[in-house]
Amino acid sequence: MKAAETDQSLSRQRALLVATVGFSLFYAVCVSFFYSTWLVGHAEEAVQGFDNVLNLAMLAAAALFFLLVRHWSDATQKACLLLGYLALAAGIIVLFFNTVTPLSRALVLFSAVCAGAGMSLTAPFFFASLASFSPKQIALGCGAMALVGMALDMAWSFAAPPLLLAVQLVALALSALCLKRSFQDCPSEATPEATASGPDPLTASGQRDFFNVFLVSIIGTFALSVVYGIIDTTAAGIGPSVKATAGISQVGGLAAALVFLGYFALAKRTSATFLFNLVFGLLASGMLLIPFLPNDYMVTLNIVAAAGWKLVMLSLFYLVVITYAHARTQLLAAMAMTYALPRFGLFIGLNVALLFNVGDGTDIARTTTVAFFLLYLIFMAVWFANTHERRRALKEMQAAYEELGRFTKESGDYRKNLAEELAAEHGLTNRESDILQLLAQGRDAAYISETLYLSRNTVKSYQKSIYAKLGVHSKQEIIELFTPKEAS
């Protein structure tokens, strides 16, 4: 028995490792597009145009996926996944040829459309591959995905274009094999293990809490993404080069992944909602100081904001996965929008900054960050109010259970005392007194027989004797006899 349990545990650990490795390889390819690794050294306008089209394509594909996936069969979902992989491969190949032979701007933007659509059609399935594991394993999988993916992108960005093409296509193919293997090793629906461990307040209070996950977490992250886009653009305008700013963001991502992994690996009691709101509050407080500090502060804030934003993203991914771990289709739909919406927020922030020519810490950046801080306070007030109401309801429920327990005990004591009085008054034996108490609860002969280890004929014999001694003719009369006078 122990050997079988050990084999099962090792099998699940291997399945988690395969899912995490596949997710890390896939995410590394995505990061290359996010940071425009292929376009390093090109004009800043080309990088911005590519990034804009990429984010818009991600949102459009995610919205379409969100609306249609719940109507798709398994075969259609697999076809969508294949289409996503083909689109990503096409985006890589087109950008590779752009590094060798200059292509038209239209083809470069086409590669952005392919990459953005491919990521939105593929990423949700990787999150679904983690859903059958425990909450802690899901958190560690998300953290490892971010850490390894970011590190791989930073490592292979130094490779020559032909090698980079080969490495990324191989990584994409291996991620597909890992994803296929992970779904073969683990069922689509979450196993009991997924709910057996924790603890997490979202899991403990109900995994389908739409309010906390979406109205607060996702909308709050989207607002943070808009402001982060403005801060990133402002810091790039007054500080280092665009390439250096991207490096700062990558280092921030590595730091965020390490903090996330450390928290869930070492803390005895973990709460993603606590981590989410703590980071959110620190960032919002830092942004509030922008109007009162010199422009150099923007560069420092950008480093902190990069790490904080990615830490919030990891917490958000984790929250959504454990919320819909038992509903695969809903998880796919939710993760499609969760993966794309923050990137769209960055797109809005970037273009707002460019529209108002934010490059030197101008009033629009300051006003936006202060407005965001106030918006954050509103969201947190609603969240805490909802949490307070839930806790109040739990306390009332606990009080009701305690009251019910006291009532049950008092009722049992009342029946026992009354049975003893009737036994003394009418000459009942100890066994008849025991059966009388059970009859007063409305129990039938079968229940009394199993409880007192008597045959049914013996119980019926005792029952007739009790009726005769008490002068009653049915069990209902005994129940009425034991009903308190105030309640009758």
XYZ file of C-alpha atoms in Angstrom:
488
model
C 0.000 0.000 0.000
C 2.801 2.395 0.945
C 4.695 1.467 -2.227
C 1.639 2.271 -4.341
C 1.206 5.624 -2.596
C 4.895 6.413 -3.114
C 4.664 5.556 -6.817
C 1.582 7.736 -7.170
C 3.320 10.635 -5.411
C 6.391 10.330 -7.640
C 4.164 10.167 -10.703
C 2.416 13.402 -9.755
C 5.735 15.094 -9.031
C 6.971 14.101 -12.477
C 3.737 15.387 -14.002
C 4.174 18.724 -12.204
C 7.787 18.940 -13.393
C 6.785 18.227 -16.997
C 4.000 20.828 -16.887
C 6.328 23.432 -15.349
C 9.151 22.779 -17.841
C 6.753 23.056 -20.778
C 5.227 26.235 -19.375
C 8.692 27.748 -18.787
C 9.796 27.062 -22.374
C 6.579 28.524 -23.728
C 6.825 31.596 -21.512
C 10.447 32.180 -22.548
C 9.270 32.457 -26.166
C 6.504 34.847 -25.083
C 8.993 37.012 -23.152
C 11.087 37.360 -26.312
C 8.097 38.999 -27.953
C 7.191 41.054 -24.866
C 10.674 42.583 -24.720
C 11.107 42.670 -28.507
C 14.263 40.569 -28.267
C 14.208 40.163 -32.040
C 14.147 43.915 -32.633
C 16.995 44.962 -30.333
C 19.054 47.595 -32.186
C 16.191 48.708 -34.430
C 14.536 52.119 -34.323
C 12.495 52.866 -31.215
C 9.423 53.541 -33.380
C 9.625 50.021 -34.820
C 9.734 48.512 -31.332
C 6.768 50.606 -30.168
C 4.742 49.754 -33.258
C 5.457 46.053 -32.830
C 4.512 46.206 -29.142
C 1.251 48.041 -29.871
C 0.131 45.552 -32.503
C 1.193 42.609 -30.323
C -0.922 43.766 -27.370
C -3.956 44.560 -29.512
C -3.735 41.150 -31.196
C -3.479 39.475 -27.784
C -6.610 41.220 -26.539
C -8.629 40.537 -29.709
C -7.730 36.838 -29.736
C -8.334 36.536 -25.977
C -11.777 38.154 -26.260
C -12.714 35.801 -29.098
C -11.397 32.820 -27.149
C -13.301 33.959 -24.029
C -16.600 34.164 -25.916
C -16.312 30.916 -27.881
C -14.364 28.398 -25.794
C -17.347 27.375 -23.672
C -19.125 26.270 -26.865
C -16.193 24.251 -28.227
C -15.750 20.507 -28.080
C -12.459 18.919 -27.023
C -11.518 18.500 -30.678
C -12.129 22.187 -31.362
C -10.038 23.174 -28.340
C -7.161 21.023 -29.611
C -7.468 22.634 -33.034
C -7.323 26.065 -31.389
C -4.207 25.059 -29.468
C -2.549 23.846 -32.677
C -3.476 27.093 -34.413
C -1.888 29.049 -31.570
C 1.368 27.132 -31.897
C 1.453 27.584 -35.662
C 0.840 31.328 -35.259
C 3.713 31.622 -32.758
C 6.041 29.681 -35.055
C 5.088 31.939 -37.961
C 5.830 35.031 -35.861
C 9.285 33.686 -34.935
C 10.183 32.797 -38.535
C 9.104 36.161 -39.965
C 11.106 38.082 -37.345
C 14.123 35.859 -37.961
C 14.167 36.757 -41.644
C 13.778 40.395 -40.660
C 17.111 40.169 -38.816
C 18.807 38.676 -41.892
C 17.113 40.548 -44.725
C 15.171 43.750 -44.070
C 11.478 43.084 -44.614
C 8.600 45.444 -45.037
C 6.998 47.067 -42.018
C 3.788 45.235 -42.875
C 5.452 41.836 -42.464
C 6.947 42.832 -39.129
C 3.508 43.897 -37.896
C 2.095 40.658 -39.298
C 4.536 38.757 -37.095
C 3.228 40.769 -34.115
C -0.346 39.759 -34.974
C 0.677 36.103 -35.240
C 2.580 36.186 -31.950
C -0.144 38.022 -30.017
C -2.929 35.774 -31.279
C -0.808 32.671 -30.753
C -0.074 33.514 -27.130
C -3.743 34.165 -26.285
C -4.825 30.908 -27.929
C -2.107 28.827 -26.254
C -1.342 30.260 -22.795
C -4.699 29.281 -21.166
C -3.972 25.585 -21.793
C -0.692 25.812 -19.870
C -2.471 27.277 -16.860
C -5.047 24.495 -17.165
C -2.198 21.944 -17.030
C -1.473 23.107 -13.456
C -5.079 22.970 -12.253
C -5.029 19.345 -11.068
C -2.308 20.002 -8.484
C -2.508 21.396 -4.962
C -2.641 25.202 -4.428
C 0.966 25.263 -3.225
C 2.135 23.279 -6.255
C 0.227 25.615 -8.547
C 1.940 28.603 -6.956
C 5.380 27.023 -7.272
C 4.658 26.110 -10.883
C 3.698 29.695 -11.742
C 6.762 31.077 -9.963
C 9.145 28.626 -11.630
C 7.584 29.384 -15.011
C 8.288 33.095 -14.591
C 11.809 32.622 -13.214
C 13.027 30.072 -15.768
C 11.246 31.742 -18.677
C 12.757 35.132 -17.923
C 16.238 33.645 -17.393
C 16.083 31.698 -20.666
C 15.114 34.789 -22.639
C 17.959 36.799 -21.118
C 20.399 33.976 -21.935
C 19.454 33.295 -25.533
C 19.087 36.969 -26.460
C 22.895 36.957 -26.906
C 22.725 34.218 -29.557
C 23.220 34.930 -33.258
C 19.979 35.102 -35.289
C 20.253 31.619 -36.889
C 20.906 30.009 -33.505
C 18.156 32.063 -31.871
C 15.670 30.868 -34.497
C 16.607 27.237 -33.941
C 16.557 27.526 -30.152
C 13.151 29.206 -30.035
C 11.528 26.784 -32.466
C 12.926 23.851 -30.494
C 11.689 25.416 -27.246
C 8.245 25.854 -28.786
C 8.144 22.226 -29.957
C 9.329 20.894 -26.593
C 6.715 22.986 -24.765
C 4.022 21.397 -26.943
C 5.280 17.898 -26.102
C 5.354 18.710 -22.392
C 1.824 20.110 -22.527
C 0.550 16.982 -24.256
C 2.296 14.760 -21.719
C 0.992 16.742 -18.741
C -2.617 16.345 -19.884
C -2.056 12.618 -20.386
C -0.597 12.178 -16.902
C -3.197 14.294 -15.075
C -6.980 14.471 -15.556
C -8.586 17.650 -16.820
C -10.578 18.095 -13.646
C -8.860 18.784 -10.330
C -8.214 15.828 -8.063
C -9.061 15.769 -4.346
C -5.452 16.765 -3.690
C -6.157 20.118 -5.270
C -8.484 20.962 -2.416
C -6.889 18.958 0.345
C -4.004 21.349 0.939
C -3.709 25.056 1.239
C -4.401 27.005 3.164
C -5.576 29.975 1.193
C -8.416 32.306 2.121
C -9.921 32.060 -1.324
C -9.940 28.257 -1.159
C -11.262 28.234 2.382
C -14.097 30.655 1.732
C -15.216 29.296 -1.611
C -13.289 28.875 -4.840
C -15.918 30.496 -7.056
C -15.734 33.975 -5.523
C -16.096 36.064 -8.684
C -16.095 39.345 -6.772
C -12.675 39.025 -5.157
C -10.910 37.566 -8.187
C -12.292 39.690 -10.990
C -13.843 42.925 -9.760
C -10.909 43.629 -7.469
C -7.887 41.629 -8.598
C -8.169 41.793 -12.382
C -9.526 45.321 -12.620
C -6.992 46.499 -10.044
C -4.154 44.845 -11.971
C -5.391 46.429 -15.185
C -5.338 49.875 -13.549
C -1.849 49.190 -12.203
C -0.743 48.149 -15.694
C -1.888 51.469 -17.153
C 0.060 53.429 -14.566
C 3.095 51.167 -14.903
C 3.064 51.815 -18.655
C 3.179 55.568 -17.970
C 5.945 55.188 -15.384
C 7.977 52.955 -17.697
C 7.733 55.461 -20.533
C 8.574 58.376 -18.249
C 11.584 56.588 -16.755
C 12.846 55.674 -20.237
C 12.579 59.319 -21.282
C 14.590 60.725 -18.389
C 16.887 57.804 -17.609
C 18.701 55.022 -19.452
C 18.156 53.810 -22.996
C 15.176 51.740 -24.094
C 17.363 48.627 -24.062
C 18.534 49.380 -20.510
C 14.963 50.008 -19.402
C 13.989 46.581 -20.782
C 16.886 45.090 -18.826
C 15.630 46.757 -15.645
C 12.212 45.245 -16.257
C 13.705 41.793 -16.815
C 15.725 41.962 -13.605
C 12.580 43.113 -11.804
C 10.783 40.089 -13.212
C 13.464 37.741 -11.901
C 13.288 39.360 -8.465
C 9.489 39.073 -8.429
C 9.633 35.378 -9.340
C 12.180 34.691 -6.582
C 10.055 36.490 -3.978
C 6.933 34.643 -5.117
C 8.675 31.254 -5.006
C 10.255 31.972 -1.641
C 6.979 33.067 -0.107
C 5.016 29.970 -1.146
C 7.911 27.572 -0.542
C 8.872 28.766 2.946
C 5.804 30.344 4.552
C 3.750 28.006 6.723
C 0.547 29.891 6.034
C 0.195 31.519 2.638
C -2.356 33.846 1.125
C -2.125 35.071 -2.446
C -4.767 37.709 -1.728
C -2.624 39.055 1.103
C 0.465 39.096 -1.138
C -1.504 40.750 -3.920
C -2.875 43.526 -1.743
C 0.384 44.089 0.127
C 2.332 44.665 -3.084
C -0.522 46.708 -4.520
C -0.567 48.956 -1.469
C 3.210 49.482 -1.442
C 3.240 50.399 -5.125
C 0.283 52.724 -4.766
C 1.958 54.454 -1.819
C 5.174 54.870 -3.807
C 3.280 56.365 -6.722
C 1.586 58.845 -4.431
C 5.013 60.346 -3.629
C 5.801 61.172 -7.279
C 4.518 64.802 -7.129
C 6.860 65.565 -4.246
C 10.113 63.939 -5.420
C 12.677 64.769 -8.120
C 12.679 63.118 -11.527
C 15.497 60.755 -10.547
C 12.987 59.041 -8.327
C 11.126 57.890 -11.435
C 13.976 55.567 -12.404
C 14.028 53.972 -8.942
C 10.262 53.692 -8.940
C 10.399 52.003 -12.346
C 12.632 49.265 -10.945
C 10.312 48.710 -7.990
C 7.210 48.958 -10.171
C 8.587 46.359 -12.620
C 9.141 43.845 -9.816
C 5.850 44.695 -8.098
C 3.819 44.521 -11.289
C 5.146 41.061 -12.115
C 4.602 39.892 -8.543
C 0.987 41.057 -8.744
C 0.638 39.267 -12.080
C 1.896 35.976 -10.623
C -0.503 36.331 -7.683
C -3.336 37.033 -10.106
C -2.523 33.973 -12.230
C -2.476 31.820 -9.107
C -5.785 33.210 -7.839
C -7.574 32.578 -11.128
C -6.231 29.023 -11.472
C -7.314 27.947 -7.974
C -10.648 29.727 -8.400
C -11.598 27.706 -11.488
C -9.474 24.599 -10.873
C -12.579 22.389 -10.996
C -14.072 23.899 -14.150
C -11.725 23.498 -17.117
C -13.744 25.510 -19.632
C -14.240 28.409 -17.231
C -10.535 28.304 -16.365
C -9.557 28.512 -20.034
C -11.893 31.450 -20.622
C -10.806 33.314 -17.487
C -7.093 32.808 -18.124
C -7.361 34.051 -21.707
C -8.521 37.464 -20.473
C -6.258 37.390 -17.397
C -3.196 36.852 -19.582
C -4.096 39.558 -22.117
C -5.786 42.372 -20.154
C -2.707 43.534 -18.173
C -0.690 43.706 -21.391
C -3.457 45.834 -22.885
C -3.215 48.073 -19.812
C 0.490 48.574 -20.557
C -0.441 49.429 -24.137
C -2.845 52.127 -22.904
C -0.307 53.538 -20.447
C 2.430 53.658 -23.081
C 0.271 55.454 -25.606
C -1.163 57.890 -23.048
C 2.410 58.804 -22.133
C 3.344 59.264 -25.788
C 0.173 61.228 -26.552
C 0.895 63.749 -23.809
C 4.622 63.718 -24.503
C 5.470 62.356 -21.078
C 9.226 62.107 -20.974
C 10.251 64.318 -18.141
C 7.887 63.510 -15.287
C 5.225 65.986 -16.423
C 1.910 66.626 -14.746
C 0.040 63.881 -16.622
C 2.247 61.203 -15.040
C 1.853 62.715 -11.607
C -1.905 63.234 -11.951
C -2.426 59.710 -13.266
C -0.502 58.083 -10.445
C -2.346 60.048 -7.773
C -5.662 59.193 -9.455
C -4.631 55.556 -9.496
C -3.846 55.673 -5.777
C -7.334 56.980 -5.061
C -8.819 54.327 -7.345
C -6.848 51.699 -5.477
C -8.224 52.914 -2.142
C -11.760 52.577 -3.501
C -11.108 49.018 -4.678
C -9.554 48.063 -1.365
C -12.446 49.597 0.576
C -14.893 47.481 -1.426
C -12.721 44.391 -0.997
C -12.379 44.843 2.756
C -16.119 45.521 3.051
C -16.848 42.300 1.217
C -14.339 40.423 3.381
C -15.898 41.912 6.517
C -19.371 40.813 5.421
C -18.116 37.319 4.714
C -16.410 37.079 8.080
C -19.549 38.377 9.780
C -21.617 35.719 7.986
C -19.154 33.016 9.017
C -19.308 34.191 12.625
C -23.106 34.150 12.544
C -23.044 30.656 11.033
C -20.619 29.481 13.714
C -22.808 31.014 16.410
C -25.833 29.263 14.937
C -24.004 25.915 14.988
C -22.976 26.494 18.605
C -26.545 27.376 19.508
C -27.778 24.283 17.721
C -25.235 22.204 19.630
C -26.373 23.652 22.943
C -30.012 23.042 22.017
C -29.248 19.459 21.031
C -27.413 18.835 24.294
C -30.194 20.406 26.338
C -32.799 18.368 24.470
C -30.831 15.193 25.109
C -30.503 16.017 28.788
C -34.238 16.810 28.972
C -35.186 13.491 27.357
C -32.798 11.566 29.591
C -34.126 13.158 32.785
C -37.751 12.722 31.739
C -37.140 9.093 30.754
C -35.609 8.421 34.160
C -38.628 10.016 35.878
C -41.078 7.985 33.779
C -39.063 4.825 34.382
C -39.188 5.329 38.137
C -42.874 6.229 38.038
C -44.047 3.378 35.738
C -41.526 0.684 36.596
C -39.492 0.665 33.341
C -36.282 -1.344 33.187
C -32.955 0.295 32.212
C -33.190 -1.198 28.701
C -36.769 0.049 28.325
C -35.624 3.506 29.465
C -32.918 3.525 26.780
C -35.407 2.515 24.090
C -37.897 5.102 25.363
C -35.350 7.914 24.787
C -34.781 6.754 21.212
C -38.525 6.487 20.554
C -38.889 10.051 21.849
C -36.438 11.145 19.113
C -38.680 9.523 16.487
C -36.318 6.621 15.808
C -37.739 3.468 14.216
C -37.187 -0.156 15.220
C -34.395 -0.676 12.662
C -32.360 2.245 14.040
C -32.903 1.162 17.656
C -31.913 -2.395 16.756
C -28.583 -1.280 15.217
C -27.837 1.248 17.978
C -28.479 -1.061 20.950
C -27.378 -4.314 19.221
C -30.756 -5.951 19.660
C -32.848 -7.954 17.253
C -35.903 -6.245 15.782
C -38.238 -8.701 17.457
C -36.669 -7.900 20.811
C -37.056 -4.161 20.157
C -40.711 -4.611 19.194
C -41.282 -6.658 22.349
C -39.762 -3.900 24.507
C -41.785 -1.325 22.577
C -45.098 -3.069 23.380
C -44.109 -3.308 27.036
C -43.291 0.415 27.128
C -46.622 1.326 25.516
C -48.502 -0.786 28.041
C -46.686 0.648 31.093
C -47.052 4.287 29.926
C -50.607 3.841 28.726
C -49.899 5.052 25.152
C -50.674 3.455 21.796
C -48.128 4.928 19.314
C -44.688 6.428 18.930
C -46.271 9.804 18.181
C -47.864 9.857 21.628
C -44.427 9.240 23.164
C -42.959 12.135 21.145
C -45.752 14.407 22.359
C -45.159 13.172 25.890
C -41.522 14.363 25.653
C -42.382 17.697 24.042
C -41.782 20.592 26.503
C -44.971 22.212 27.656
C -43.862 25.672 26.348
C -43.371 24.368 22.813
C -46.541 22.290 22.631
